[in-house]
Short mmCIF file of C-alpha atoms in Angstrom, two decimals:
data_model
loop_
_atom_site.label_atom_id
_atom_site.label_comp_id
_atom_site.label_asym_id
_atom_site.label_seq_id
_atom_site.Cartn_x
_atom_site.Cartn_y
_atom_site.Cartn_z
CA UNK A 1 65.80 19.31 -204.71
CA UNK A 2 64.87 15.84 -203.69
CA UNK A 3 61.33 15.26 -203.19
CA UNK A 4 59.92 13.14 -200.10
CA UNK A 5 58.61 9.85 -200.89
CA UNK A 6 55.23 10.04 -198.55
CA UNK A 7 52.59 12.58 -198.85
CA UNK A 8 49.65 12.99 -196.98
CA UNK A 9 46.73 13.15 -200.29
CA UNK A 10 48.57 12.91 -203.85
CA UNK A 11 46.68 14.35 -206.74
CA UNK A 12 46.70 12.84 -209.99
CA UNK A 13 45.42 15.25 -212.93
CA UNK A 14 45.92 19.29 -213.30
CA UNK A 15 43.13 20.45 -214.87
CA UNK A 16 39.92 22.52 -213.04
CA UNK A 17 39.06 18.82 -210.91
CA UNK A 18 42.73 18.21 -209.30
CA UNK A 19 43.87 21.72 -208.97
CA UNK A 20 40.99 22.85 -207.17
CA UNK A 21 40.88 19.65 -204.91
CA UNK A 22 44.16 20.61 -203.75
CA UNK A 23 43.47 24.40 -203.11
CA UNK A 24 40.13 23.42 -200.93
CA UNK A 25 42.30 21.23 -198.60
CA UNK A 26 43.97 22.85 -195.94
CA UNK A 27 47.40 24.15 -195.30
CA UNK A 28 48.94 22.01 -193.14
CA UNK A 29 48.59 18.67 -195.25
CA UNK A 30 51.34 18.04 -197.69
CA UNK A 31 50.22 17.76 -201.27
CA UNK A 32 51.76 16.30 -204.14
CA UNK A 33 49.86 16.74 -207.33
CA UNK A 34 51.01 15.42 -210.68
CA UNK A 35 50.73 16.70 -214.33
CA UNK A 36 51.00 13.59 -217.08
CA UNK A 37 52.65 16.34 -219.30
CA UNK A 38 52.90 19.89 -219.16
CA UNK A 39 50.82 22.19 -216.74
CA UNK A 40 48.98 23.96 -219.04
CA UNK A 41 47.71 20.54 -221.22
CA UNK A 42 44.13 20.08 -219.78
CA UNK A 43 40.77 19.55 -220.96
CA UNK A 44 39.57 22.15 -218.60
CA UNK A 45 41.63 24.69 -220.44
CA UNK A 46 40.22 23.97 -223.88
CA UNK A 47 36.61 24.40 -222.48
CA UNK A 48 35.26 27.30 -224.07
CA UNK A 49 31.46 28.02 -223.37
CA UNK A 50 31.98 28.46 -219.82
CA UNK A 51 30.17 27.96 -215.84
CA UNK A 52 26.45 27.55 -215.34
CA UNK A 53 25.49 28.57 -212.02
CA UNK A 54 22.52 30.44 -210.61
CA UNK A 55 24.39 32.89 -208.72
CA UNK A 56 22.65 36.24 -207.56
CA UNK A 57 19.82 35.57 -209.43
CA UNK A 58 18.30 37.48 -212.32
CA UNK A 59 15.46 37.43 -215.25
CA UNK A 60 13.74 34.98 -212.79
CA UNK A 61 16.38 32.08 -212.75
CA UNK A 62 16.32 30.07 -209.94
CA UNK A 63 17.42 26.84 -209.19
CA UNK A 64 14.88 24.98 -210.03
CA UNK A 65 14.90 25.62 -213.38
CA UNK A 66 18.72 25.30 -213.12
CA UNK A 67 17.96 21.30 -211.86
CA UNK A 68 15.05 20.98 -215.11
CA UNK A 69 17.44 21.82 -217.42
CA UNK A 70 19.84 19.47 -216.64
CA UNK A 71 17.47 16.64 -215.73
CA UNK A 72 15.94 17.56 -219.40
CA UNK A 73 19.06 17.37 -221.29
CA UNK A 74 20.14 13.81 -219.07
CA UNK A 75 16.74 12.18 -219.79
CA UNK A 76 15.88 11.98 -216.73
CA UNK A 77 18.37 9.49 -216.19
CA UNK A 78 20.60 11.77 -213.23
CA UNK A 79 21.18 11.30 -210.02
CA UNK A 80 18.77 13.62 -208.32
CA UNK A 81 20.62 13.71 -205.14
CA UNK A 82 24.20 15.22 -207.06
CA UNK A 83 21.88 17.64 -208.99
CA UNK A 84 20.89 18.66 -206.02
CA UNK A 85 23.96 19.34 -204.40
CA UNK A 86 25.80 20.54 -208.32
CA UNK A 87 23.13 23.55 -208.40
CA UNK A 88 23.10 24.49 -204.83
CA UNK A 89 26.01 24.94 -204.04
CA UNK A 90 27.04 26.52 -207.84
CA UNK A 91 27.10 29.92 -206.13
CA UNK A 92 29.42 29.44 -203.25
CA UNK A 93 32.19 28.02 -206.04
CA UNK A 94 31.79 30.97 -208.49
CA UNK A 95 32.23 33.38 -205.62
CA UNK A 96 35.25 31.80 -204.89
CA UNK A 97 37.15 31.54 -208.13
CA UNK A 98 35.68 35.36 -208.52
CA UNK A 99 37.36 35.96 -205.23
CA UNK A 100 40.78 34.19 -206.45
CA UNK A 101 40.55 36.46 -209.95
CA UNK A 102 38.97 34.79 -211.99
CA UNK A 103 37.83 37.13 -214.49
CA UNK A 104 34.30 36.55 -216.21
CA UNK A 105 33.37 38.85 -218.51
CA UNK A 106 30.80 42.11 -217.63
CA UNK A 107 28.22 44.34 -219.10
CA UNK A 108 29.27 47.79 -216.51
CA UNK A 109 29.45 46.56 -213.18
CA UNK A 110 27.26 42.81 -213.69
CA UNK A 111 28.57 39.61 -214.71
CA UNK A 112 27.49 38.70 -218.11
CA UNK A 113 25.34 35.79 -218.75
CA UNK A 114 24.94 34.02 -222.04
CA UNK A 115 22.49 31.23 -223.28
CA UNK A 116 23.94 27.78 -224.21
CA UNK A 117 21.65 24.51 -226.02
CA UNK A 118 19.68 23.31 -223.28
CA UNK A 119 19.64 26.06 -220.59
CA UNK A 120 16.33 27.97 -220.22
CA UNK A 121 18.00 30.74 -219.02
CA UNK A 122 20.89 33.25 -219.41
CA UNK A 123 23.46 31.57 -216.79
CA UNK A 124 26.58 31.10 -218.04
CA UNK A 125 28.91 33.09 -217.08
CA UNK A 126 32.18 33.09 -219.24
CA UNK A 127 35.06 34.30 -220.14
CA UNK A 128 34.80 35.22 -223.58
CA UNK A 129 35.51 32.19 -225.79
CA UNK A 130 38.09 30.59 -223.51
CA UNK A 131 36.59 30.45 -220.36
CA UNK A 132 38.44 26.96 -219.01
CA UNK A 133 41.82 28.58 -219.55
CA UNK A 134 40.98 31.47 -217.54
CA UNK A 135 39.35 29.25 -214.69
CA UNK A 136 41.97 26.96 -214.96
CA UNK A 137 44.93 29.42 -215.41
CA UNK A 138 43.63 31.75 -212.13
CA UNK A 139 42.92 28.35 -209.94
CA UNK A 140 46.58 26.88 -210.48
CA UNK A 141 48.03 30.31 -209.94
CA UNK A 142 46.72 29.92 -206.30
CA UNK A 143 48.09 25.96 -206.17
CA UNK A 144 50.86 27.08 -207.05
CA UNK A 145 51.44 29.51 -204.29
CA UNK A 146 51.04 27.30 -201.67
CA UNK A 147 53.41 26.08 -199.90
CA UNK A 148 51.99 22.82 -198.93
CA UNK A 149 51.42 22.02 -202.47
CA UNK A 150 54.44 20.14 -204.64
CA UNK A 151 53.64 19.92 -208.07
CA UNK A 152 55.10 17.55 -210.49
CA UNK A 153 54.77 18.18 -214.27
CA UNK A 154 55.55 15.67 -217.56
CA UNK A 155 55.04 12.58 -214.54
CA UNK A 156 52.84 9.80 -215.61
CA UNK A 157 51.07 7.60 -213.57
CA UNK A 158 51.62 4.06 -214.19
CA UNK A 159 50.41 2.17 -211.29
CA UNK A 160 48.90 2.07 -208.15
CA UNK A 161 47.80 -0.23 -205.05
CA UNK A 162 45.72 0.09 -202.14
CA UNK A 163 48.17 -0.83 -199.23
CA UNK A 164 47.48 -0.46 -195.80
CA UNK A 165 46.83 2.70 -194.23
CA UNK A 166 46.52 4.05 -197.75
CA UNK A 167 47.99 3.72 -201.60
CA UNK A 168 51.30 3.41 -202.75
CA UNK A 169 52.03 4.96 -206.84
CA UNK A 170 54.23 4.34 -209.23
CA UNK A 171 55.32 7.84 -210.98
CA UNK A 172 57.29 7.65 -214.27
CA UNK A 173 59.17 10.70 -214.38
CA UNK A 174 62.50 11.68 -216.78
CA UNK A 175 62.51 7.73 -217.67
CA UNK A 176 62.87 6.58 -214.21
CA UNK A 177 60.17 5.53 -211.68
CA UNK A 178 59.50 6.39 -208.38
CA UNK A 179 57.16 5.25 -205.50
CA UNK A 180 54.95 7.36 -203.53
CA UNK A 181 52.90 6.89 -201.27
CA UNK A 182 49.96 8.92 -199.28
CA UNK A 183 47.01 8.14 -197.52
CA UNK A 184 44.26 9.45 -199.68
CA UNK A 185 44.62 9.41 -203.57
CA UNK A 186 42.70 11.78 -205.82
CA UNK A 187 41.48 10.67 -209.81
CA UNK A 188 41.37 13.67 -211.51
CA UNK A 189 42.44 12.38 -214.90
CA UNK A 190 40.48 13.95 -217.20
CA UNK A 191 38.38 11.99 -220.15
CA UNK A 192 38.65 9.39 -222.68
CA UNK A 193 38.84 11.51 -226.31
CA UNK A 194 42.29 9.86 -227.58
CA UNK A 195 40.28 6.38 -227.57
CA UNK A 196 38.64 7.64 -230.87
CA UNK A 197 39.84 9.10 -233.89
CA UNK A 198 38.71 12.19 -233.73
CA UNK A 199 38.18 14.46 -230.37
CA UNK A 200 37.94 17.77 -229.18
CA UNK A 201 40.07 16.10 -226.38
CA UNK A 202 43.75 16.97 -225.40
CA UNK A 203 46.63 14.39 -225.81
CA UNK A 204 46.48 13.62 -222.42
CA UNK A 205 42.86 12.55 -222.41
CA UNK A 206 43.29 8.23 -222.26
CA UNK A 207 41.62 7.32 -219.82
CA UNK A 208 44.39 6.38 -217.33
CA UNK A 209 42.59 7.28 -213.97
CA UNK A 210 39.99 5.06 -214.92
CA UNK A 211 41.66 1.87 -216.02
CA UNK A 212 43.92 2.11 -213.12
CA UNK A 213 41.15 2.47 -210.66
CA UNK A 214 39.07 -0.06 -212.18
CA UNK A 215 42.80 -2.68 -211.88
CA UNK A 216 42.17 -1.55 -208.14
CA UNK A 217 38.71 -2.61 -207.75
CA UNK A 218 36.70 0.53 -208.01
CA UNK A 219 33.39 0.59 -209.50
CA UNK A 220 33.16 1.63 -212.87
CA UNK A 221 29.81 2.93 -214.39
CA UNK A 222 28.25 4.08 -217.70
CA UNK A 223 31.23 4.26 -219.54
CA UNK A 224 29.61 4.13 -222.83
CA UNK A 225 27.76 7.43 -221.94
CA UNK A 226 29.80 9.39 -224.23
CA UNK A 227 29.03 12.85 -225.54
CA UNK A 228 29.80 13.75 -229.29
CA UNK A 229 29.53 17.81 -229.30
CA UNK A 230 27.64 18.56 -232.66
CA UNK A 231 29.94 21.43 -233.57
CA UNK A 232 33.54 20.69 -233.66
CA UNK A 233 35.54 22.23 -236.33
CA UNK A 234 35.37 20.00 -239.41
CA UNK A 235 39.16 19.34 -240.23
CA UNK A 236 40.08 15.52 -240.73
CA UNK A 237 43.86 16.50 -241.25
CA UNK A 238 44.04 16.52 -237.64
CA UNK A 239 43.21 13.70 -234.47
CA UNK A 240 42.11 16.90 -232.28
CA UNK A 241 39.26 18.84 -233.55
CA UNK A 242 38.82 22.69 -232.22
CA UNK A 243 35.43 23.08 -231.10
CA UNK A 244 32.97 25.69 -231.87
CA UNK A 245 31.78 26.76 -228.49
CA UNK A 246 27.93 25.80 -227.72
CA UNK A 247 27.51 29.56 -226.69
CA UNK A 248 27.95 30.49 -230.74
CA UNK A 249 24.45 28.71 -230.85
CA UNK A 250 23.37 30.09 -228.14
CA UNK A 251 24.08 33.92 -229.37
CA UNK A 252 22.10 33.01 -232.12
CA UNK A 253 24.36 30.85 -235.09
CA UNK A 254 22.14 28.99 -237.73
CA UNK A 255 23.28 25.35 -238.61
CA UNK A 256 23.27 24.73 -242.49
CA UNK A 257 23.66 21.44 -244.30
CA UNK A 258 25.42 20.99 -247.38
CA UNK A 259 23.49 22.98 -249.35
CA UNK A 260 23.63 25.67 -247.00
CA UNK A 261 19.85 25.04 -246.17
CA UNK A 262 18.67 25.29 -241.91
CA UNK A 263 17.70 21.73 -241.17
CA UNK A 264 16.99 21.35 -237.52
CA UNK A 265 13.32 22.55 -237.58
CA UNK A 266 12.78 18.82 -239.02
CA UNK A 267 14.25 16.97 -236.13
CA UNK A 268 13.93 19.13 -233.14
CA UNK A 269 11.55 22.10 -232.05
CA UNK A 270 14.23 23.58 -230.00
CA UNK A 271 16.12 23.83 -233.44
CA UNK A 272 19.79 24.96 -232.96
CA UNK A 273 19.39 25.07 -228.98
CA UNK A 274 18.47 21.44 -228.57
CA UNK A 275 21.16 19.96 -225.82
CA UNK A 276 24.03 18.54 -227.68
CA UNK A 277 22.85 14.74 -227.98
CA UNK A 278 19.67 15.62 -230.06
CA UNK A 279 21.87 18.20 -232.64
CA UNK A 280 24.23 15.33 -232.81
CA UNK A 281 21.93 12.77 -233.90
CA UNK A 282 20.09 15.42 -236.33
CA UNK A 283 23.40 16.18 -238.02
CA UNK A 284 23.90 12.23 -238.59
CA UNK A 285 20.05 11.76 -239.69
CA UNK A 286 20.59 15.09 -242.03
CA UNK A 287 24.04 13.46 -243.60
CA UNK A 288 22.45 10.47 -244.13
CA UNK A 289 19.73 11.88 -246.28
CA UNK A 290 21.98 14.05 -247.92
CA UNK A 291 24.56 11.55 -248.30
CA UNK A 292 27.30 14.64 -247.59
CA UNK A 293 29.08 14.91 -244.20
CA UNK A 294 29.45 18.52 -245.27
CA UNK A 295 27.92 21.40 -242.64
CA UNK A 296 28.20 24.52 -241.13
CA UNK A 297 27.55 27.30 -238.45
CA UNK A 298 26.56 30.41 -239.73
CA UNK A 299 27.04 33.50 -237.80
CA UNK A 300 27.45 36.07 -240.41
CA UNK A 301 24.69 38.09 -240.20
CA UNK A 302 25.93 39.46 -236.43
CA UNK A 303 28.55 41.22 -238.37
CA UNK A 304 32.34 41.35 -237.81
CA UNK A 305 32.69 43.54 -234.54
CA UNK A 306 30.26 41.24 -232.90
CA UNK A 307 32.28 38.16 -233.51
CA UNK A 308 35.85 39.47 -232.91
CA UNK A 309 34.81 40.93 -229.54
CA UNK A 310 32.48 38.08 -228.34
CA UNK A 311 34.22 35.46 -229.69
CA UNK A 312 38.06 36.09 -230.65
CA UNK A 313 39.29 32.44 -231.27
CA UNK A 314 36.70 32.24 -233.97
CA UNK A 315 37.91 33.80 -237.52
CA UNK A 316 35.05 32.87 -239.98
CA UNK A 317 31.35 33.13 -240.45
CA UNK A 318 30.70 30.40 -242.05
CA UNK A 319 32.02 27.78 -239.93
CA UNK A 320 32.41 24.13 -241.15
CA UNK A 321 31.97 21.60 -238.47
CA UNK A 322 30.82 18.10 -237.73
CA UNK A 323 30.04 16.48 -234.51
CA UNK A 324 32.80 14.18 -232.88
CA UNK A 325 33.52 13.03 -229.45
CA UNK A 326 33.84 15.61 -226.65
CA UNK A 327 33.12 14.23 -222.80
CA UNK A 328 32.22 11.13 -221.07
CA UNK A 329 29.38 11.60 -218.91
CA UNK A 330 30.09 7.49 -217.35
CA UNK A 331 33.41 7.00 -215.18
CA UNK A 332 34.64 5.95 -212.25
CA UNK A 333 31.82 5.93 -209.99
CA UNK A 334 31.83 8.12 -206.69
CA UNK A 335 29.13 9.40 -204.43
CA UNK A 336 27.95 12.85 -203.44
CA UNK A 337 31.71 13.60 -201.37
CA UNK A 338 33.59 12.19 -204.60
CA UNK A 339 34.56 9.21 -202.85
CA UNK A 340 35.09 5.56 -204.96
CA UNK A 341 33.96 2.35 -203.97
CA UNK A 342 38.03 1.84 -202.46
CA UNK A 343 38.40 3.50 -199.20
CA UNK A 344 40.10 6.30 -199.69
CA UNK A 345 40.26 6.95 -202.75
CA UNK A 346 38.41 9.80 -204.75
CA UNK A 347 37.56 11.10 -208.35
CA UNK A 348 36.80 14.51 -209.39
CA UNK A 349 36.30 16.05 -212.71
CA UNK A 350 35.52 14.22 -216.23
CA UNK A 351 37.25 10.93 -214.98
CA UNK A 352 34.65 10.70 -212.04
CA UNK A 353 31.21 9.03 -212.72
CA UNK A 354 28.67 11.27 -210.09
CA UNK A 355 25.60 11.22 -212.29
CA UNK A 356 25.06 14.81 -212.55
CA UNK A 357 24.82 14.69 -216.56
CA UNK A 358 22.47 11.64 -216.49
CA UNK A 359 22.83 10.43 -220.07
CA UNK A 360 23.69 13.54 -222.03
CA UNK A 361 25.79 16.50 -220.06
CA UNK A 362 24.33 20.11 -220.04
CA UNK A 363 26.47 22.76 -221.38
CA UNK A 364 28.67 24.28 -219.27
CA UNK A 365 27.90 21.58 -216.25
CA UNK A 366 31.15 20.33 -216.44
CA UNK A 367 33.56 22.96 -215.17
CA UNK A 368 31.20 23.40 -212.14
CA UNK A 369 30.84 19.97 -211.67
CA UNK A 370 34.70 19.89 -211.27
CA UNK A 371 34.53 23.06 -208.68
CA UNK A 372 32.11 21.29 -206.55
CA UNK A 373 32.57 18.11 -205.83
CA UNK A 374 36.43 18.85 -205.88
CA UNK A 375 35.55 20.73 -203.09
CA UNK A 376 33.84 18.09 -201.48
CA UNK A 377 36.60 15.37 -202.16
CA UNK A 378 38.87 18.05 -199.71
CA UNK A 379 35.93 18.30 -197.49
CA UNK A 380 35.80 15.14 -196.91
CA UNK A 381 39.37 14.19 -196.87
CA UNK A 382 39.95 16.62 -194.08
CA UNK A 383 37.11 15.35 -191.47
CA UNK A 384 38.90 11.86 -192.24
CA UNK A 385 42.38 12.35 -192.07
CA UNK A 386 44.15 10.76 -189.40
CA UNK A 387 47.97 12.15 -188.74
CA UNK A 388 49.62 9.45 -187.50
CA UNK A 389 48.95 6.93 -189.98
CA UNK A 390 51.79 5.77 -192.56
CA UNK A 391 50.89 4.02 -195.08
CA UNK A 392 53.01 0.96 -196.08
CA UNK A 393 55.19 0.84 -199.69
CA UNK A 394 54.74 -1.45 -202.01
CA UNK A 395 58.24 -2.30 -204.27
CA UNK A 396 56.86 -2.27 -208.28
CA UNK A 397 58.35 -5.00 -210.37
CA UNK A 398 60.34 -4.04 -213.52
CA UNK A 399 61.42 -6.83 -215.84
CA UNK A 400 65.59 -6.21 -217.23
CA UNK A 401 64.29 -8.32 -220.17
CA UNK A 402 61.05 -6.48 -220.81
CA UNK A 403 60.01 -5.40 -224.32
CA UNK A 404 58.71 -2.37 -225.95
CA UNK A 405 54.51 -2.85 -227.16
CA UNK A 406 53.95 -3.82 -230.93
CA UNK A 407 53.63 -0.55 -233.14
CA UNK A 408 50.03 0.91 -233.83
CA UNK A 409 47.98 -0.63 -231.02
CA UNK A 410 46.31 2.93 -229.80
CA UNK A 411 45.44 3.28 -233.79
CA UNK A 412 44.02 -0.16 -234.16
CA UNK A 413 41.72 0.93 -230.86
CA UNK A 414 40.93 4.47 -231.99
CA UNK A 415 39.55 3.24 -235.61
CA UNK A 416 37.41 0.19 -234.06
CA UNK A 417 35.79 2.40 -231.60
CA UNK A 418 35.29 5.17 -234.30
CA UNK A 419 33.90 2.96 -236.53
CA UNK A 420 31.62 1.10 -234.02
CA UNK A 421 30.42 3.12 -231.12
CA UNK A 422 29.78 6.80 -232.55
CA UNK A 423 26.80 9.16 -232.79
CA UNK A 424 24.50 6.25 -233.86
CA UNK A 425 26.01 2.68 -232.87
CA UNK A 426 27.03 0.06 -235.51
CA UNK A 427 25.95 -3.27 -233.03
CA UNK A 428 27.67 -5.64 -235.30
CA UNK A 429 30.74 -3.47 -235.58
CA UNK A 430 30.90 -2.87 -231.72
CA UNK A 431 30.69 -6.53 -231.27
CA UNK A 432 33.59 -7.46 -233.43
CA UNK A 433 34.78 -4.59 -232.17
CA UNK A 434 34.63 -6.22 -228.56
CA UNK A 435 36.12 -9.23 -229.38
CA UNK A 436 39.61 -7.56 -230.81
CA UNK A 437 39.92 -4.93 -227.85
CA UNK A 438 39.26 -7.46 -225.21
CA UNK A 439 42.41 -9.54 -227.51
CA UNK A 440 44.72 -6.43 -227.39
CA UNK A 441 43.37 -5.56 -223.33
CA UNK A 442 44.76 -9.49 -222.66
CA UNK A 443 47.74 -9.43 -224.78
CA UNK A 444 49.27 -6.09 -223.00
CA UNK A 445 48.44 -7.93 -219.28
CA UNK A 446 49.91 -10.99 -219.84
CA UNK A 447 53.37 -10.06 -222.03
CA UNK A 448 56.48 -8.87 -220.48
CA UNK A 449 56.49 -4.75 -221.86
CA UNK A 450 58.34 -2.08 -220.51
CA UNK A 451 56.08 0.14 -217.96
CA UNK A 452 56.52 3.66 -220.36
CA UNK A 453 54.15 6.04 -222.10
CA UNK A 454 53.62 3.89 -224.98
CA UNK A 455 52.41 0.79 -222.50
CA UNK A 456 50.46 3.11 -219.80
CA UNK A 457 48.31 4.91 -222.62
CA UNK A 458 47.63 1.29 -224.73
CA UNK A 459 46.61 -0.20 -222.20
CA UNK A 460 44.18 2.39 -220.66
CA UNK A 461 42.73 2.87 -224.18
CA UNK A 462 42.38 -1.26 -224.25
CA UNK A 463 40.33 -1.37 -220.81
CA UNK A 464 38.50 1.98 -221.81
CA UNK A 465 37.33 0.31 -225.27
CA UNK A 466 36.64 -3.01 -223.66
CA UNK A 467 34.58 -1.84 -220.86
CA UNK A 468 32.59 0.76 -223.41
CA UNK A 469 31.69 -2.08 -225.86
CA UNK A 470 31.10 -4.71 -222.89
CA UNK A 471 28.52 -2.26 -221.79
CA UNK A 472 26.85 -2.01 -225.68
CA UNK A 473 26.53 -5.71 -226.81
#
């Protein structure tokens, strides 16, 4: 079946931010939403720990201490007002993903809670150890049933332009490329992981959304405010680390250096449950001293039941791991109704820059910052949309005589920004560093390259890397 060409909003991402963007707006606008590769690929659906919300409270949580938590773990450095509206209005979006079947898990008749690094309370409620592909699984079901909703999977945006009375795109799809267009435009492109050498990230996760947006004018802020998760699974064979859910911590896991010694009573008094940022830089301090990158989570003295009910995905007690990069707390920046600095366009999810996470995220903020203000982007696009206006298309050039990119650009990037802007910078490195990416970023603009995969992703991971280090040196 032939698709139409014009939509009214067209979604770009799948994950917990895009697909719940498009089930908040309302039936009778026509909604394309697009998938870079398969459906199921996310980051949302590798998200284990789960959704922090204060939601009917209990054991005196409140939100208050919901907003001093994650002001605690940002350093103060949030945006008050998008705390404010991330923890009051958590319960209205758990009730509704409940409502839609989601399925958290229960002690009897009550939702469970469990305790994550950071949180002073017992409020997250999960779904065992895979809570994102639960949320994420139950939330596209509903997309998918609507029949207002067209969904396009393995279709990679390549371009876009603000035209008037809206955006036209340029959709790469089977090897040939098509032009939408729509009125409003939704980022929900996920994170920048693949821009390093090691990530907890999925293969999707380079930064297109944001180096598009930011060709288009839209503000981009605190991009270097990365987050390297102190427990992913310690496995160099392999670009994507599996991570070791903060929740193991938070049920009680020890972390051991290499000589299986606890270590975090000499860098933190909140030992294992410090928020991520603060175990990060204590594993890097403790390696240092050691001079062994060698350490592990020990769980094995909750016994095997415990583990193979509460947490299934894991298989061994004594858990190598090592921190690497995880989320990017900077973005595209948008204000409290997900809206960019470009009319019209919005940004939900990791991609999005709202300033809930300050300078270090909470655990388990991020799939309920994607629930809320993905709400709010389809809030806000319905009070503004206007039904007669038809936005203008824009023809895309393509070059008969263009060439393919030089081999091993996206390694060259991934090693430079592994090697210069991790847990503890390397300023020297990240300045040489600098002066290559912004090289390659230039290069890739001004040859004549075929518009494919191989171009789109290099040259998101160029702009990424060169707007990180631009913000470091």
């Amino acid at each position: 079946m032939e698709l139409p060409n014009n939509y009214d909003i067209i979604i770009a991402g799948t994950g917990v931010g895009g697909l719940y963007t498009a089930l908040c707006l309302p039936e009778s606008l026509r909604v394309l939403v697009i998938s870079k590769r398969e459906l199921e690929l996310c980051n949302s659906a590798l998200a284990q720990g789960g959704v922090a919300a204060v939601y009917k409270p209990v054991d005196d949580d409140n939100i208050t201490l919901h907003t001093n938590d994650t002001l605690i773990a940002g350093g103060f450095k949030n945006n008050p007002d998008s705390v404010k509206v991330l923890v009051t209005e958590a319960a209205q979006e758990i009730q509704h993903i409940l409502d839609i079947g989601v399925d958290f898990d229960r002690d009897a008749d009550e939702l469970n809670r469990t305790l994550e690094g950071g949180h002073s309370r017992r409020r997250i409620f999960h779904h065992k150890d895979s809570t994102g592909a639960e949320v994420t699984a139950k939330i596209r079901a509903a997309v998918l049933k609507r029949s207002n909703v067209t969904v396009l999977d393995n279709a990679l945006l390549c371009r876009a332009k603000k035209v008037n009375g809206g955006f036209a795109v340029d959709i790469l799809k089977d090897s040939v490329h098509t032009e939408y267009t729509c009125q409003f435009a939704v980022f929900a492109t996920g994170g920048i992981g693949r821009v390093y050498d090691y990530t907890t990230n999925s293969a999707i996760a380079t930064g297109d959304g944001i180096a598009i947006a930011y060709e288009m004018g839209a503000e981009i802020k605190n991009l270097s405010l990365i987050q390297f998760h102190p427990t992913a699974y310690n496995n160099k064979e392999s670009r994507e680390c599996f991570l070791i859910s903060e929740s193991v911590r938070g049920e009680g896991a020890y972390l051991l250096n290499c000589n299986k010694e606890r270590f975090m009573h000499n860098y933190d008094e909140r030992l294992e449950l410090a928020p991520r940022d603060v175990v990060s830089r204590s594993i890097i301090l403790e390696s240092r001293k050691t001079n062994s990158d060698e350490f592990y989570l020990d769980i094995r003295y909750k016994g095997k039941e415990y583990l193979s009910n509460r947490f299934p995905m894991i298989y061994d007690f004594l858990i190598p791991i090592f921190p690497c990069q995880h989320y990017l707390m900077g973005g595209i920046n948008v204000n409290i109704n997900a809206e960019t600095s470009v009319n019209g366009l919005y940004a939900v999810g990791e991609c999005s820059h709202t300033g809930v996470h300050g300078n270090n995220r909470l655990a388990s903020n991020s799939l309920l910052e994607a629930l809320v203000f993905g709400h709010r982007a389809a809030e806000d696009i319905t009070r503004k949309f206007e039904k007669d206006d038809m936005p203008e298309t824009c023809v895309f050039s393509e070059d008969p005589n263009a060439v393919p990119i030089p081999h091993g650009i996206r390694t060259e990037i991934r090693h430079i920004m592994q090697k210069s802007y991790f847990v503890i910078p390397d300023k020297q490195k990240a300045l040489e560093g600098f002066e290559r990416v912004s090289e390659l970023k230039k290069m890739l603009e001004t040859g004549n390259y075929i518009i494919d995969r191989d171009y789109v992703e290099a040259h998101s991971l160029a702009t990424v890397a060169y707007l990180i280090l631009k913000e470091v040196i």
